[in-house]
């Protein structure tokens, strides 16, 4: 895993920096009753490693909670929901703390999901499917477009599109991704297989044989075109052609594939839903 960033991320750092950290009306509370705090119902992270919580709890016993939790009032009850700091909250309870430092912020359900996403993404804590599920929730429940989400998360629209497409994988393959048996690269390669039974069978082979992403891409080619045909059709593109394909994919926001055939070839643009087809046709007509 890449080195974790020390910053809180744009959303969280701005949130804390804008708060007056002194005075009786301050949103910052040095000692807040931990029993009044509940987990974020919009928390995108599905799994938290118990061993990781034990490590954080040990650190909290030694040094206390250095970074305050960000919480918001539950409009339908007496408790407060966590916006950011889910692991610190759980570890603090594990460490036996009765009070924790907090910053109280007025927040809508959409903001609760967005800020929790920012915290987890910038700390590289989320599984690709957890990110995809949260992005889809922002899209379906709160009406955000993929462009809106990309701006809020600081990611390209293509990255958002590719994440959401992972949700089209069969549940058995999604489990492999959630359990980190398959990487996002493996999963994206598997999306090139059209029928679910072949896709699941391929995923089982990849996990069993511990295939690399490149080997997975080759396996997908063989499944789609047949082993012998795949050998004949394999093509090594020159640098200029690869760059052109990358620019096409970047501009359209959809995966493109160039295939050499016995006579000529074909350029394939893959989409998964009718709405994606509408979006694609609109872009091609521009």
XYZ file of C-alpha atoms in Angstrom:
286
model
C 0.000 0.000 0.000
C 1.200 3.486 -0.767
C 2.345 5.790 2.034
C -0.630 7.371 3.741
C -1.038 11.103 3.477
C -0.745 13.060 6.711
C -3.262 15.693 5.689
C -6.919 15.383 6.599
C -7.961 16.231 3.080
C -9.539 19.414 1.758
C -12.984 18.834 3.233
C -11.891 17.912 6.753
C -9.033 20.379 7.178
C -11.263 23.216 6.000
C -13.949 22.064 8.395
C -11.640 22.178 11.422
C -9.781 25.326 10.368
C -13.037 27.247 10.049
C -14.088 26.423 13.604
C -13.362 28.742 16.508
C -11.562 26.453 18.917
C -12.257 28.466 22.068
C -15.170 29.916 24.015
C -18.317 28.368 25.453
C -20.130 28.378 22.102
C -17.238 26.736 20.282
C -18.056 23.660 18.184
C -14.901 22.120 19.690
C -15.454 20.132 22.879
C -12.391 18.732 24.607
C -14.392 16.215 26.647
C -17.561 14.853 25.070
C -19.533 11.882 26.415
C -18.648 8.959 24.148
C -21.994 7.276 24.867
C -23.776 10.109 23.045
C -21.930 9.264 19.811
C -23.163 6.732 17.230
C -21.492 5.393 14.059
C -22.125 7.216 10.787
C -25.056 5.469 9.019
C -23.486 6.603 5.731
C -20.004 5.269 6.549
C -18.624 3.895 3.249
C -16.091 1.603 4.896
C -17.651 -1.841 5.299
C -14.817 -3.599 7.127
C -12.390 -2.399 9.780
C -9.530 -4.720 10.708
C -9.880 -5.713 14.414
C -6.081 -5.908 14.752
C -5.831 -2.336 13.476
C -8.350 -1.194 16.110
C -6.292 -2.868 18.847
C -3.179 -0.975 17.676
C -5.050 2.343 17.663
C -6.526 1.589 21.104
C -3.024 0.932 22.484
C -1.849 4.265 21.050
C -4.855 6.057 22.566
C -4.130 4.581 26.002
C -0.564 5.868 25.659
C -1.157 9.281 24.068
C -4.889 10.005 24.215
C -7.040 10.994 21.225
C -4.876 13.613 19.494
C -7.204 14.412 16.585
C -10.830 15.244 17.468
C -13.753 13.350 16.020
C -16.063 15.306 13.693
C -19.691 14.742 14.707
C -23.137 16.092 13.862
C -26.433 16.155 15.764
C -28.931 13.441 14.910
C -32.078 15.410 13.927
C -34.283 12.504 15.007
C -32.747 11.657 18.356
C -30.590 12.747 21.307
C -27.352 11.280 19.967
C -24.681 12.510 17.542
C -23.405 10.813 14.392
C -19.741 10.547 13.415
C -18.775 12.354 10.220
C -15.071 11.535 10.463
C -13.116 9.440 12.938
C -14.940 6.091 12.950
C -11.814 4.104 13.834
C -10.778 6.543 16.562
C -14.289 6.263 18.007
C -14.266 2.454 18.045
C -10.697 2.314 19.350
C -11.528 4.836 22.100
C -14.390 2.621 23.276
C -12.047 -0.369 23.134
C -9.534 1.576 25.234
C -12.239 2.278 27.825
C -12.459 6.057 27.348
C -15.567 7.807 28.660
C -14.921 11.135 26.918
C -13.298 12.129 23.612
C -12.468 15.466 21.910
C -14.927 16.418 19.171
C -15.825 19.151 16.698
C -19.602 19.496 16.278
C -20.781 20.469 12.795
C -24.197 20.945 11.232
C -24.252 18.443 8.395
C -26.748 16.987 5.909
C -26.820 13.249 5.074
C -25.091 14.028 1.765
C -22.288 15.920 3.534
C -21.927 13.055 6.030
C -21.280 10.639 3.178
C -19.048 13.053 1.243
C -16.799 13.912 4.197
C -16.540 10.275 5.298
C -15.536 9.437 1.728
C -12.916 12.208 1.632
C -11.373 11.011 4.878
C -11.176 7.383 3.780
C -10.073 8.012 0.186
C -7.295 10.439 1.100
C -6.034 7.989 3.711
C -6.317 5.147 1.201
C -8.484 3.145 3.595
C -11.306 2.120 1.261
C -11.599 -0.997 -0.831
C -12.437 -0.207 -4.510
C -15.921 -1.694 -4.076
C -16.552 0.397 -0.973
C -15.651 3.494 -2.979
C -17.853 2.338 -5.859
C -20.835 1.753 -3.561
C -20.466 5.198 -1.993
C -20.121 6.910 -5.390
C -23.252 5.095 -6.615
C -25.091 6.219 -3.473
C -24.133 9.845 -4.146
C -25.364 9.374 -7.702
C -28.647 7.567 -6.969
C -29.688 8.865 -3.552
C -28.458 12.453 -3.774
C -28.695 13.041 -7.531
C -25.035 13.899 -8.170
C -23.582 13.335 -11.632
C -20.274 11.558 -12.073
C -18.752 14.939 -12.948
C -20.088 16.380 -9.655
C -18.606 13.471 -7.719
C -15.231 13.763 -9.457
C -14.967 17.450 -8.512
C -15.919 16.819 -4.883
C -13.549 13.866 -4.494
C -10.636 15.331 -6.469
C -10.633 12.380 -8.882
C -11.064 12.231 -12.663
C -14.503 11.435 -14.052
C -13.007 8.367 -15.744
C -11.838 7.115 -12.333
C -15.349 7.547 -10.920
C -16.875 5.748 -13.933
C -14.430 2.855 -13.650
C -15.122 2.455 -9.922
C -18.903 2.372 -10.375
C -18.576 -0.196 -13.174
C -17.127 -2.635 -10.620
C -20.626 -2.958 -9.151
C -21.622 -4.855 -12.323
C -19.417 -7.773 -11.237
C -21.188 -10.921 -9.943
C -21.434 -11.071 -6.148
C -18.927 -13.944 -5.922
C -16.312 -11.835 -7.703
C -17.151 -8.781 -5.591
C -16.388 -10.909 -2.523
C -12.925 -11.623 -3.919
C -12.348 -7.874 -4.304
C -13.665 -7.081 -0.817
C -11.391 -9.762 0.663
C -8.442 -8.383 -1.368
C -8.009 -11.660 -3.244
C -8.454 -9.636 -6.446
C -7.175 -6.107 -7.066
C -9.077 -3.364 -8.855
C -6.902 -4.035 -11.904
C -7.974 -7.691 -11.940
C -11.626 -6.704 -11.528
C -11.541 -4.171 -14.352
C -9.962 -6.736 -16.663
C -12.699 -9.247 -15.794
C -15.373 -6.762 -16.870
C -14.294 -7.602 -20.411
C -16.080 -10.973 -20.084
C -19.730 -10.664 -21.050
C -21.368 -13.674 -19.358
C -21.338 -14.109 -15.589
C -20.567 -17.839 -15.504
C -17.369 -17.418 -17.532
C -16.466 -14.348 -15.484
C -16.793 -16.209 -12.161
C -14.869 -19.193 -13.543
C -12.078 -16.868 -14.653
C -11.993 -15.182 -11.237
C -11.636 -18.580 -9.551
C -8.675 -19.406 -11.800
C -7.029 -16.037 -11.116
C -7.310 -16.441 -7.337
C -6.197 -20.082 -7.372
C -3.189 -19.465 -9.625
C -2.432 -15.983 -8.239
C -2.333 -14.505 -11.739
C -1.021 -10.982 -12.300
C -3.173 -8.289 -13.907
C -1.319 -8.750 -17.205
C -1.896 -12.517 -17.051
C -5.544 -11.851 -16.255
C -5.904 -9.636 -19.320
C -4.432 -12.440 -21.428
C -6.849 -14.952 -19.869
C -9.781 -12.675 -20.673
C -8.612 -12.440 -24.292
C -8.469 -16.223 -24.549
C -11.931 -16.611 -23.055
C -13.434 -14.041 -25.393
C -11.804 -15.107 -28.630
C -10.687 -18.689 -28.081
C -7.130 -19.741 -27.250
C -5.905 -20.222 -30.838
C -7.631 -17.132 -32.196
C -6.296 -15.072 -29.320
C -2.742 -16.002 -30.324
C -3.360 -14.960 -33.929
C -5.108 -11.715 -33.024
C -2.660 -10.555 -30.385
C -1.148 -7.225 -31.314
C 1.540 -5.121 -29.730
C 0.570 -1.505 -30.321
C 3.220 1.120 -30.867
C 3.551 4.003 -28.433
C 1.588 6.444 -30.612
C -1.362 4.033 -30.993
C -1.493 3.296 -27.253
C -1.461 7.007 -26.453
C -4.242 7.644 -28.972
C -6.399 4.927 -27.371
C -5.725 6.381 -23.925
C -6.814 9.826 -25.130
C -10.010 8.372 -26.622
C -10.811 6.566 -23.350
C -10.042 9.698 -21.333
C -12.212 11.912 -23.538
C -15.180 9.534 -23.640
C -14.867 8.155 -20.119
C -15.316 4.584 -21.380
C -12.976 1.646 -21.931
C -11.837 1.260 -25.547
C -10.207 -1.760 -27.174
C -8.492 -2.066 -30.562
C -8.424 -5.563 -32.113
C -6.643 -6.731 -35.273
C -8.651 -9.149 -37.428
C -7.874 -11.151 -40.584
C -9.096 -8.185 -42.621
C -8.821 -4.807 -40.961
C -9.832 -4.621 -37.325
C -12.335 -3.165 -34.904
C -12.439 -0.439 -32.269
C -14.725 -1.417 -29.372
C -16.183 1.006 -26.822
C -17.713 -0.820 -23.857
C -20.730 0.440 -21.876
C -22.849 -1.321 -19.242
C -26.179 0.505 -18.974
C -28.654 2.329 -21.213
C -27.799 5.596 -19.474
C -24.121 5.043 -20.282
C -25.078 4.383 -23.928
C -27.048 7.643 -24.039
C -24.103 9.503 -22.524
C -21.685 7.860 -24.972
C -23.802 8.641 -28.057
C -24.119 12.247 -26.924
C -20.343 12.568 -26.648
C -19.760 10.925 -30.025
C -22.214 13.356 -31.630
C -20.435 16.414 -30.222
